[in-house]
Short mmCIF file of C-alpha atoms in Angstrom, two decimals:
data_model
loop_
_atom_site.label_atom_id
_atom_site.label_comp_id
_atom_site.label_asym_id
_atom_site.label_seq_id
_atom_site.Cartn_x
_atom_site.Cartn_y
_atom_site.Cartn_z
CA UNK V 3 25.34 -56.98 -19.53
CA UNK V 4 25.20 -58.74 -22.88
CA UNK V 5 26.44 -62.03 -24.43
CA UNK V 6 29.41 -64.04 -23.22
CA UNK V 7 29.75 -66.09 -26.41
CA UNK V 8 27.93 -66.68 -29.69
CA UNK V 9 27.56 -70.06 -31.39
CA UNK V 10 26.27 -71.12 -34.80
CA UNK V 11 25.01 -74.72 -34.67
CA UNK V 12 23.78 -77.09 -37.33
CA UNK V 13 20.33 -78.65 -37.16
CA UNK V 14 21.66 -81.46 -34.90
CA UNK V 15 23.20 -79.02 -32.46
CA UNK V 16 26.82 -79.48 -33.55
CA UNK V 17 28.83 -76.23 -33.37
CA UNK V 18 29.93 -74.99 -36.78
CA UNK V 19 31.62 -71.84 -35.56
CA UNK V 20 31.74 -69.84 -32.33
CA UNK V 21 33.24 -66.73 -30.80
CA UNK V 22 34.10 -66.34 -27.12
CA UNK V 23 33.81 -62.66 -26.20
CA UNK V 24 34.22 -62.59 -22.42
CA UNK V 25 35.52 -65.96 -21.25
CA UNK V 26 33.27 -66.13 -18.20
CA UNK V 27 31.22 -69.08 -19.50
CA UNK V 28 32.93 -72.33 -20.50
CA UNK V 29 32.53 -73.02 -24.22
CA UNK V 30 31.71 -76.65 -23.44
CA UNK V 31 28.40 -75.55 -21.88
CA UNK V 32 26.90 -75.43 -25.37
CA UNK V 33 26.71 -79.24 -25.24
CA UNK V 34 23.69 -78.89 -22.94
CA UNK V 35 21.72 -76.73 -25.37
CA UNK V 36 20.35 -79.29 -27.84
CA UNK V 37 19.32 -81.94 -25.23
CA UNK V 38 17.60 -79.18 -23.28
CA UNK V 39 15.87 -77.91 -26.44
CA UNK V 40 14.61 -81.39 -27.35
CA UNK V 41 13.40 -82.01 -23.80
CA UNK V 42 11.47 -78.75 -23.62
CA UNK V 43 9.99 -79.37 -27.06
CA UNK V 44 8.71 -82.79 -26.00
CA UNK V 45 7.22 -81.26 -22.86
CA UNK V 46 5.51 -78.56 -24.90
CA UNK V 47 7.36 -75.89 -22.91
CA UNK V 48 9.75 -74.60 -25.56
CA UNK V 49 10.89 -71.02 -24.94
CA UNK V 50 13.34 -68.62 -26.62
CA UNK V 51 15.43 -68.64 -23.44
CA UNK V 52 16.65 -71.91 -21.95
CA UNK V 53 18.67 -72.30 -18.76
CA UNK V 54 21.02 -75.00 -17.48
CA UNK V 55 22.32 -74.25 -14.03
CA UNK V 56 23.72 -70.71 -14.08
CA UNK V 57 24.09 -70.64 -17.87
CA UNK V 58 21.36 -69.12 -20.03
CA UNK V 59 20.92 -69.88 -23.74
CA UNK V 60 19.25 -67.18 -25.85
CA UNK V 61 18.58 -68.69 -29.26
CA UNK V 62 16.86 -68.25 -32.60
CA UNK V 63 16.52 -70.61 -35.57
CA UNK V 64 17.14 -69.63 -39.18
CA UNK V 65 16.84 -72.16 -42.00
CA UNK V 66 18.84 -75.21 -40.82
CA UNK V 67 20.92 -73.25 -38.30
CA UNK V 68 20.67 -72.28 -34.65
CA UNK V 69 22.22 -69.02 -33.46
CA UNK V 70 22.82 -69.22 -29.72
CA UNK V 71 24.18 -66.63 -27.30
CA UNK V 72 25.29 -67.74 -23.83
CA UNK V 73 25.48 -65.71 -20.65
CA UNK V 74 25.66 -66.29 -16.90
CA UNK V 75 24.58 -62.77 -15.99
CA UNK V 76 21.30 -60.88 -16.05
CA UNK V 77 21.75 -59.93 -19.69
CA UNK V 78 19.68 -57.47 -21.67
CA UNK V 79 17.63 -60.07 -23.55
CA UNK V 80 16.12 -57.66 -26.08
CA UNK V 81 19.61 -56.42 -26.97
CA UNK V 82 20.89 -59.97 -27.45
CA UNK V 83 17.98 -61.01 -29.65
CA UNK V 84 18.27 -57.84 -31.72
CA UNK V 85 21.94 -58.65 -32.20
CA UNK V 86 21.23 -62.22 -33.30
CA UNK V 87 18.66 -61.09 -35.89
CA UNK V 88 21.02 -58.34 -37.06
CA UNK V 89 23.76 -60.96 -37.45
CA UNK V 90 21.48 -63.00 -39.71
CA UNK V 91 20.74 -59.89 -41.75
CA UNK V 92 24.47 -59.14 -42.18
CA UNK V 93 25.28 -62.74 -43.15
CA UNK V 94 22.48 -62.72 -45.73
CA UNK V 95 23.92 -59.52 -47.22
CA UNK V 96 27.24 -61.31 -47.63
CA UNK V 97 26.14 -64.82 -48.60
CA UNK V 98 22.66 -64.18 -50.11
CA UNK V 99 21.30 -67.28 -48.37
CA UNK V 100 22.29 -68.24 -44.83
CA UNK V 101 22.49 -71.98 -44.30
CA UNK V 102 25.00 -74.58 -43.12
CA UNK V 103 26.77 -74.74 -46.48
CA UNK V 104 27.30 -70.98 -46.67
CA UNK V 105 28.84 -71.00 -43.18
CA UNK V 106 31.20 -73.86 -44.05
CA UNK V 107 32.25 -72.18 -47.31
CA UNK V 108 33.02 -68.86 -45.63
CA UNK V 109 34.60 -69.64 -42.25
CA UNK V 110 37.19 -66.86 -42.53
CA UNK V 111 34.64 -64.17 -43.35
CA UNK V 112 32.28 -65.38 -40.62
CA UNK V 113 35.08 -65.16 -38.04
CA UNK V 114 35.97 -61.66 -39.21
CA UNK V 115 32.33 -60.56 -39.08
CA UNK V 116 31.82 -61.98 -35.58
CA UNK V 117 34.90 -60.03 -34.47
CA UNK V 118 33.53 -56.77 -35.84
CA UNK V 119 29.87 -57.26 -34.92
CA UNK V 120 30.51 -57.61 -31.19
CA UNK V 121 33.24 -56.59 -28.77
CA UNK V 122 33.44 -57.93 -25.21
CA UNK V 123 29.82 -59.02 -25.42
CA UNK V 124 28.39 -55.74 -26.69
CA UNK V 125 27.22 -55.04 -30.27
CA UNK V 126 29.50 -52.77 -32.25
CA UNK V 127 29.43 -52.23 -36.03
CA UNK V 128 26.28 -53.94 -37.33
CA UNK V 129 25.72 -51.96 -40.53
CA UNK V 130 26.44 -54.26 -43.48
CA UNK V 131 27.28 -51.33 -45.77
CA UNK V 132 30.05 -50.21 -43.41
CA UNK V 133 31.32 -53.75 -42.86
CA UNK V 134 31.57 -54.33 -46.59
CA UNK V 135 34.03 -51.45 -46.87
CA UNK V 136 36.78 -53.49 -45.24
CA UNK V 137 35.52 -57.08 -45.04
CA UNK V 138 35.02 -58.07 -48.67
CA UNK V 139 34.17 -61.36 -50.30
CA UNK V 140 35.19 -62.77 -53.65
CA UNK V 141 35.03 -66.45 -54.58
CA UNK V 142 34.46 -67.34 -50.93
CA UNK V 143 37.77 -65.71 -49.95
CA UNK V 144 38.45 -62.79 -47.68
CA UNK V 145 40.19 -59.74 -49.10
CA UNK V 146 41.35 -57.40 -46.37
CA UNK V 147 42.88 -54.86 -48.76
CA UNK V 148 44.53 -52.07 -46.82
CA UNK V 149 45.01 -52.72 -43.15
CA UNK V 150 43.72 -49.30 -42.07
CA UNK V 151 40.36 -49.03 -40.35
CA UNK V 152 37.77 -47.20 -42.48
CA UNK V 153 36.86 -43.76 -41.16
CA UNK V 154 33.22 -44.81 -40.78
CA UNK V 155 34.19 -47.13 -37.91
CA UNK V 156 35.87 -44.41 -35.86
CA UNK V 157 33.73 -41.55 -37.14
CA UNK V 158 30.87 -40.28 -34.98
CA UNK V 159 28.61 -40.91 -37.99
CA UNK V 160 29.36 -44.60 -38.40
CA UNK V 161 26.44 -45.24 -40.75
CA UNK V 162 27.68 -42.91 -43.49
CA UNK V 163 30.99 -42.79 -45.37
CA UNK V 164 32.81 -39.58 -46.15
CA UNK V 165 33.50 -38.37 -49.67
CA UNK V 166 30.19 -39.43 -51.25
CA UNK V 167 29.48 -37.51 -54.47
CA UNK V 168 26.51 -37.37 -56.83
CA UNK V 169 25.97 -35.32 -59.96
CA UNK V 170 22.31 -34.86 -59.06
CA UNK V 171 21.35 -34.60 -55.39
CA UNK V 172 17.93 -36.04 -54.58
CA UNK V 173 15.95 -37.53 -51.71
CA UNK V 174 12.94 -39.80 -52.26
CA UNK V 175 10.50 -40.12 -49.34
CA UNK V 176 7.92 -42.91 -49.15
CA UNK V 177 5.19 -42.64 -46.52
CA UNK V 178 3.60 -46.10 -46.39
CA UNK V 179 0.65 -46.99 -44.17
CA UNK V 180 -0.73 -50.50 -43.69
CA UNK V 181 -4.30 -50.88 -42.45
CA UNK V 182 -5.13 -53.74 -40.09
CA UNK V 183 -8.89 -54.17 -39.92
CA UNK V 184 -11.39 -56.76 -38.71
CA UNK V 185 -15.10 -56.23 -39.48
CA UNK V 186 -17.98 -58.51 -38.48
CA UNK V 187 -20.81 -59.58 -40.76
CA UNK V 188 -22.99 -56.68 -39.58
CA UNK V 189 -20.43 -54.14 -40.72
CA UNK V 190 -19.19 -53.20 -37.24
CA UNK V 191 -15.46 -52.61 -36.91
CA UNK V 192 -14.04 -54.96 -34.26
CA UNK V 193 -10.39 -54.01 -34.63
CA UNK V 194 -8.62 -51.26 -36.52
CA UNK V 195 -5.01 -50.10 -36.53
CA UNK V 196 -2.66 -48.15 -38.77
CA UNK V 197 1.00 -49.15 -38.97
CA UNK V 198 3.15 -46.64 -40.82
CA UNK V 199 6.73 -46.37 -42.02
CA UNK V 200 8.71 -43.55 -43.59
CA UNK V 201 11.39 -44.85 -45.94
CA UNK V 202 14.07 -42.78 -47.63
CA UNK V 203 16.21 -43.29 -50.70
CA UNK V 204 19.09 -40.82 -50.38
CA UNK V 205 21.39 -39.67 -53.19
CA UNK V 206 23.19 -36.75 -51.54
CA UNK V 207 26.82 -35.66 -51.72
CA UNK V 208 28.98 -34.94 -48.70
CA UNK V 209 27.74 -35.09 -45.12
CA UNK V 210 24.33 -33.37 -45.22
CA UNK V 211 22.01 -32.71 -42.32
CA UNK V 212 18.32 -33.32 -43.00
CA UNK V 213 15.36 -31.95 -41.06
CA UNK V 214 11.98 -33.53 -41.62
CA UNK V 215 8.76 -31.83 -40.58
CA UNK V 216 5.46 -33.69 -40.16
CA UNK V 217 2.00 -32.55 -39.14
CA UNK V 218 2.70 -33.94 -35.67
CA UNK V 219 0.01 -32.95 -33.15
CA UNK V 220 2.48 -32.56 -30.29
CA UNK V 221 4.62 -30.26 -32.46
CA UNK V 222 1.59 -28.18 -33.40
CA UNK V 223 0.68 -27.77 -29.74
CA UNK V 224 4.23 -26.72 -28.86
CA UNK V 225 4.35 -24.14 -31.63
CA UNK V 226 0.76 -22.95 -31.36
CA UNK V 227 -0.22 -24.23 -34.81
CA UNK V 228 -2.98 -26.55 -33.62
CA UNK V 229 -6.53 -25.97 -34.72
CA UNK V 230 -7.90 -24.26 -37.79
CA UNK V 231 -6.87 -25.65 -41.14
CA UNK V 232 -3.77 -27.37 -39.73
CA UNK V 233 -4.82 -31.02 -39.54
CA UNK V 234 -2.51 -32.98 -37.27
CA UNK V 235 -1.99 -36.61 -36.25
CA UNK V 236 -0.89 -38.06 -32.94
CA UNK V 237 1.79 -40.68 -33.54
CA UNK V 238 2.23 -43.64 -31.18
CA UNK V 239 5.05 -46.15 -30.68
CA UNK V 240 7.45 -44.10 -32.77
CA UNK V 241 10.75 -45.86 -33.56
CA UNK V 242 13.67 -44.15 -35.30
CA UNK V 243 16.75 -45.19 -37.21
CA UNK V 244 19.94 -44.72 -35.19
CA UNK V 245 20.84 -41.65 -37.27
CA UNK V 246 18.05 -39.53 -35.73
CA UNK V 247 19.05 -37.17 -32.91
CA UNK V 248 16.65 -38.37 -30.23
CA UNK V 249 17.48 -35.58 -27.78
CA UNK V 250 16.48 -33.01 -30.39
CA UNK V 251 13.23 -34.83 -31.08
CA UNK V 252 12.40 -35.09 -27.36
CA UNK V 253 13.10 -31.40 -26.93
CA UNK V 254 11.23 -29.78 -29.83
CA UNK V 255 9.91 -32.71 -31.96
CA UNK V 256 12.35 -31.91 -34.79
CA UNK V 257 13.44 -34.99 -36.77
CA UNK V 258 17.06 -34.07 -37.47
CA UNK V 259 19.60 -36.55 -38.86
CA UNK V 260 22.60 -37.24 -41.08
CA UNK V 261 21.25 -40.01 -43.33
CA UNK V 262 22.90 -43.22 -44.51
CA UNK V 263 23.55 -43.43 -48.23
CA UNK V 264 20.91 -45.24 -50.29
CA UNK V 265 17.79 -46.96 -48.94
CA UNK V 266 16.85 -47.09 -45.27
CA UNK V 267 13.82 -46.88 -42.97
CA UNK V 268 13.87 -43.58 -41.13
CA UNK V 269 11.01 -44.27 -38.73
CA UNK V 270 7.94 -46.33 -37.98
CA UNK V 271 4.80 -45.49 -36.04
CA UNK V 272 1.41 -46.85 -35.05
CA UNK V 273 -2.03 -45.33 -34.59
CA UNK V 274 -4.78 -47.10 -32.68
CA UNK V 275 -7.72 -45.29 -34.18
CA UNK V 276 -11.15 -46.09 -35.55
CA UNK V 277 -10.76 -46.64 -39.29
CA UNK V 278 -13.71 -46.82 -41.64
CA UNK V 279 -13.42 -49.72 -44.11
CA UNK V 280 -11.69 -48.58 -47.27
CA UNK V 281 -12.78 -51.67 -49.18
CA UNK V 282 -16.12 -53.32 -48.39
CA UNK V 283 -17.30 -56.71 -49.60
CA UNK V 284 -20.88 -57.96 -49.44
CA UNK V 285 -21.45 -61.66 -50.02
CA UNK V 286 -24.67 -63.59 -50.58
CA UNK V 287 -24.38 -67.39 -50.62
CA UNK V 288 -27.09 -69.92 -51.50
CA UNK V 289 -26.63 -73.68 -51.17
CA UNK V 290 -28.21 -76.67 -52.89
CA UNK V 291 -28.96 -79.86 -51.02
CA UNK V 292 -26.07 -82.21 -50.33
CA UNK V 293 -23.89 -79.14 -49.55
CA UNK V 294 -23.42 -78.28 -53.21
CA UNK V 295 -22.64 -74.64 -53.75
CA UNK V 296 -22.80 -72.91 -57.11
CA UNK V 297 -21.19 -69.61 -57.86
CA UNK V 298 -22.47 -68.55 -61.22
CA UNK V 299 -21.40 -66.05 -63.85
CA UNK V 300 -24.98 -65.38 -64.75
CA UNK V 301 -27.96 -64.50 -62.57
CA UNK V 302 -29.30 -67.87 -61.55
CA UNK V 303 -30.06 -69.49 -58.23
CA UNK V 304 -27.26 -70.58 -55.90
CA UNK V 305 -25.23 -67.50 -56.78
CA UNK V 306 -22.45 -65.97 -54.74
CA UNK V 307 -22.36 -62.23 -55.35
CA UNK V 308 -19.46 -60.07 -54.27
CA UNK V 309 -20.15 -56.36 -54.37
CA UNK V 310 -16.81 -54.66 -53.97
CA UNK V 311 -17.01 -50.98 -53.14
CA UNK V 312 -13.95 -48.79 -53.31
CA UNK V 313 -14.79 -45.90 -50.99
CA UNK V 314 -11.87 -43.55 -51.83
CA UNK V 315 -12.67 -43.78 -55.51
CA UNK V 316 -16.41 -44.10 -55.07
CA UNK V 317 -16.57 -47.08 -57.42
CA UNK V 318 -18.52 -50.33 -57.16
CA UNK V 319 -17.83 -53.61 -58.96
CA UNK V 320 -19.91 -56.77 -59.21
CA UNK V 321 -18.51 -60.26 -59.78
CA UNK V 322 -20.48 -63.43 -60.45
CA UNK V 323 -18.84 -66.86 -60.73
CA UNK V 324 -20.03 -70.49 -61.05
CA UNK V 325 -18.26 -73.59 -59.66
CA UNK V 326 -19.44 -77.20 -59.72
CA UNK V 327 -18.45 -79.00 -56.50
CA UNK V 328 -18.72 -82.74 -55.76
CA UNK V 329 -21.79 -83.65 -53.74
CA UNK V 330 -21.60 -85.21 -50.28
CA UNK V 331 -24.30 -87.20 -48.54
CA UNK V 332 -23.96 -85.65 -45.10
CA UNK V 333 -24.13 -81.91 -44.75
CA UNK V 334 -21.72 -80.45 -42.24
CA UNK V 335 -22.45 -77.13 -40.60
CA UNK V 336 -19.35 -75.01 -40.92
CA UNK V 337 -18.72 -71.33 -40.44
CA UNK V 338 -17.44 -69.40 -43.40
CA UNK V 339 -13.92 -68.04 -43.04
CA UNK V 340 -13.41 -64.29 -43.23
CA UNK V 341 -12.55 -62.71 -46.56
CA UNK V 342 -9.02 -61.36 -46.77
CA UNK V 343 -8.51 -58.29 -48.94
CA UNK V 344 -5.32 -57.05 -50.59
CA UNK V 345 -5.12 -53.55 -52.00
CA UNK V 346 -2.87 -50.56 -52.55
CA UNK V 347 -4.01 -46.95 -52.84
CA UNK V 348 -1.47 -44.39 -54.10
CA UNK V 349 -1.37 -40.69 -53.16
CA UNK V 350 -3.36 -41.33 -49.97
CA UNK V 351 -2.78 -41.95 -46.25
CA UNK V 352 -5.54 -43.05 -43.90
CA UNK V 353 -4.14 -41.16 -40.92
CA UNK V 354 -3.73 -37.92 -42.82
CA UNK V 355 -0.03 -37.68 -42.04
CA UNK V 356 1.83 -35.22 -44.26
CA UNK V 357 5.41 -34.23 -44.90
CA UNK V 358 5.34 -30.49 -44.27
CA UNK V 359 8.94 -29.88 -45.25
CA UNK V 360 12.33 -31.51 -45.83
CA UNK V 361 15.31 -29.21 -45.28
CA UNK V 362 18.68 -30.32 -46.66
CA UNK V 363 21.69 -28.51 -45.24
CA UNK V 364 25.23 -29.18 -46.53
CA UNK V 365 28.31 -26.99 -46.14
CA UNK V 366 28.92 -26.78 -49.91
CA UNK V 367 25.46 -25.20 -50.29
CA UNK V 368 24.20 -27.36 -53.16
CA UNK V 369 20.51 -27.52 -54.04
CA UNK V 370 18.73 -30.84 -53.59
CA UNK V 371 15.28 -32.02 -54.62
CA UNK V 372 13.05 -33.94 -52.16
CA UNK V 373 10.29 -36.12 -53.65
CA UNK V 374 7.39 -37.42 -51.55
CA UNK V 375 5.10 -40.36 -52.27
CA UNK V 376 2.14 -41.56 -50.16
CA UNK V 377 0.83 -45.14 -50.23
CA UNK V 378 -1.93 -46.88 -48.26
CA UNK V 379 -2.00 -50.67 -48.44
CA UNK V 380 -3.73 -53.57 -46.78
CA UNK V 381 -2.18 -55.19 -43.75
CA UNK V 382 -4.21 -57.85 -41.96
CA UNK V 383 -7.51 -56.76 -43.55
CA UNK V 384 -10.38 -59.22 -42.96
CA UNK V 385 -14.14 -59.06 -43.36
CA UNK V 386 -16.25 -61.68 -41.64
CA UNK V 387 -19.18 -63.10 -43.59
CA UNK V 388 -20.93 -64.98 -40.79
#
């Protein structure tokens, strides 16, 4: 089961707009939401799901608005929350900024979107590109144009329109990995994790089928390619865009899909593996009396020295700086916060993941060019100094 009704409330809890999808929960029940929210907040027991009798409120806050879904059944909470966040994403695509004023200025469009986003309590068309084909906005007015339903709504491939044409057919693939790392002052790695995404920018005519091959360890074992020079990676927590044929992937690990047009995230993954620090920082701090610290640009006493080593490039940099701080009479013993590092390394992935091939199949038989780019960047990358 999913939502019975969806409400958009202002910051005081007054309904701005609502849509009753099933009629099994009285719309007046929303009056209990804000008093219940305030009460739980005062008690320090605020939760994303609040209940009043048999009615449950699943809510999120965005800017000065509350989006609330009501239900009296054992609803699929993750589905409802995903829908609420997707609704915010769609509204932001239409109105740029989602706030009370944008809702009041676009009541008609909001009603139309709520009608299309959900049907009888279940999410339907939530792709903003498809919605914008027949729910258009100009000067805060709705233009319905032709009354026919676009083929993308009834088509089995709802995320892609028919009749797309390009003079030059290309696919750009970005493999982006973020490194989360926590290292103690002795250089021991306390926590390491790789979070990766594969993003595509698609400029292809027609209705092509794409097949992406990675150096997936499970695939190598199925096909007998494991070992030797074939380096493989074991992906965890893999999540795909809705266009991917999951049954095909489960069967033979082939990532087969008909892509949306333009930019989209094809998949994400995670690897819990021991990662050696890509960037290392050594710090030496000396203090004067009265807690005065000097960081000098020349080699004198009370110097903070950062030796930044870039392991992939094999380079080392040294920075010296001097700051005069006001003196205090009483010295307080405080721990030094960890050093956060931001970086980006092109043409490199920590995990070693590789795009082995990208096959593009379209009935007209045109030739298309796939381009691949690898990027490693910092995520939550911290080095403790004490």
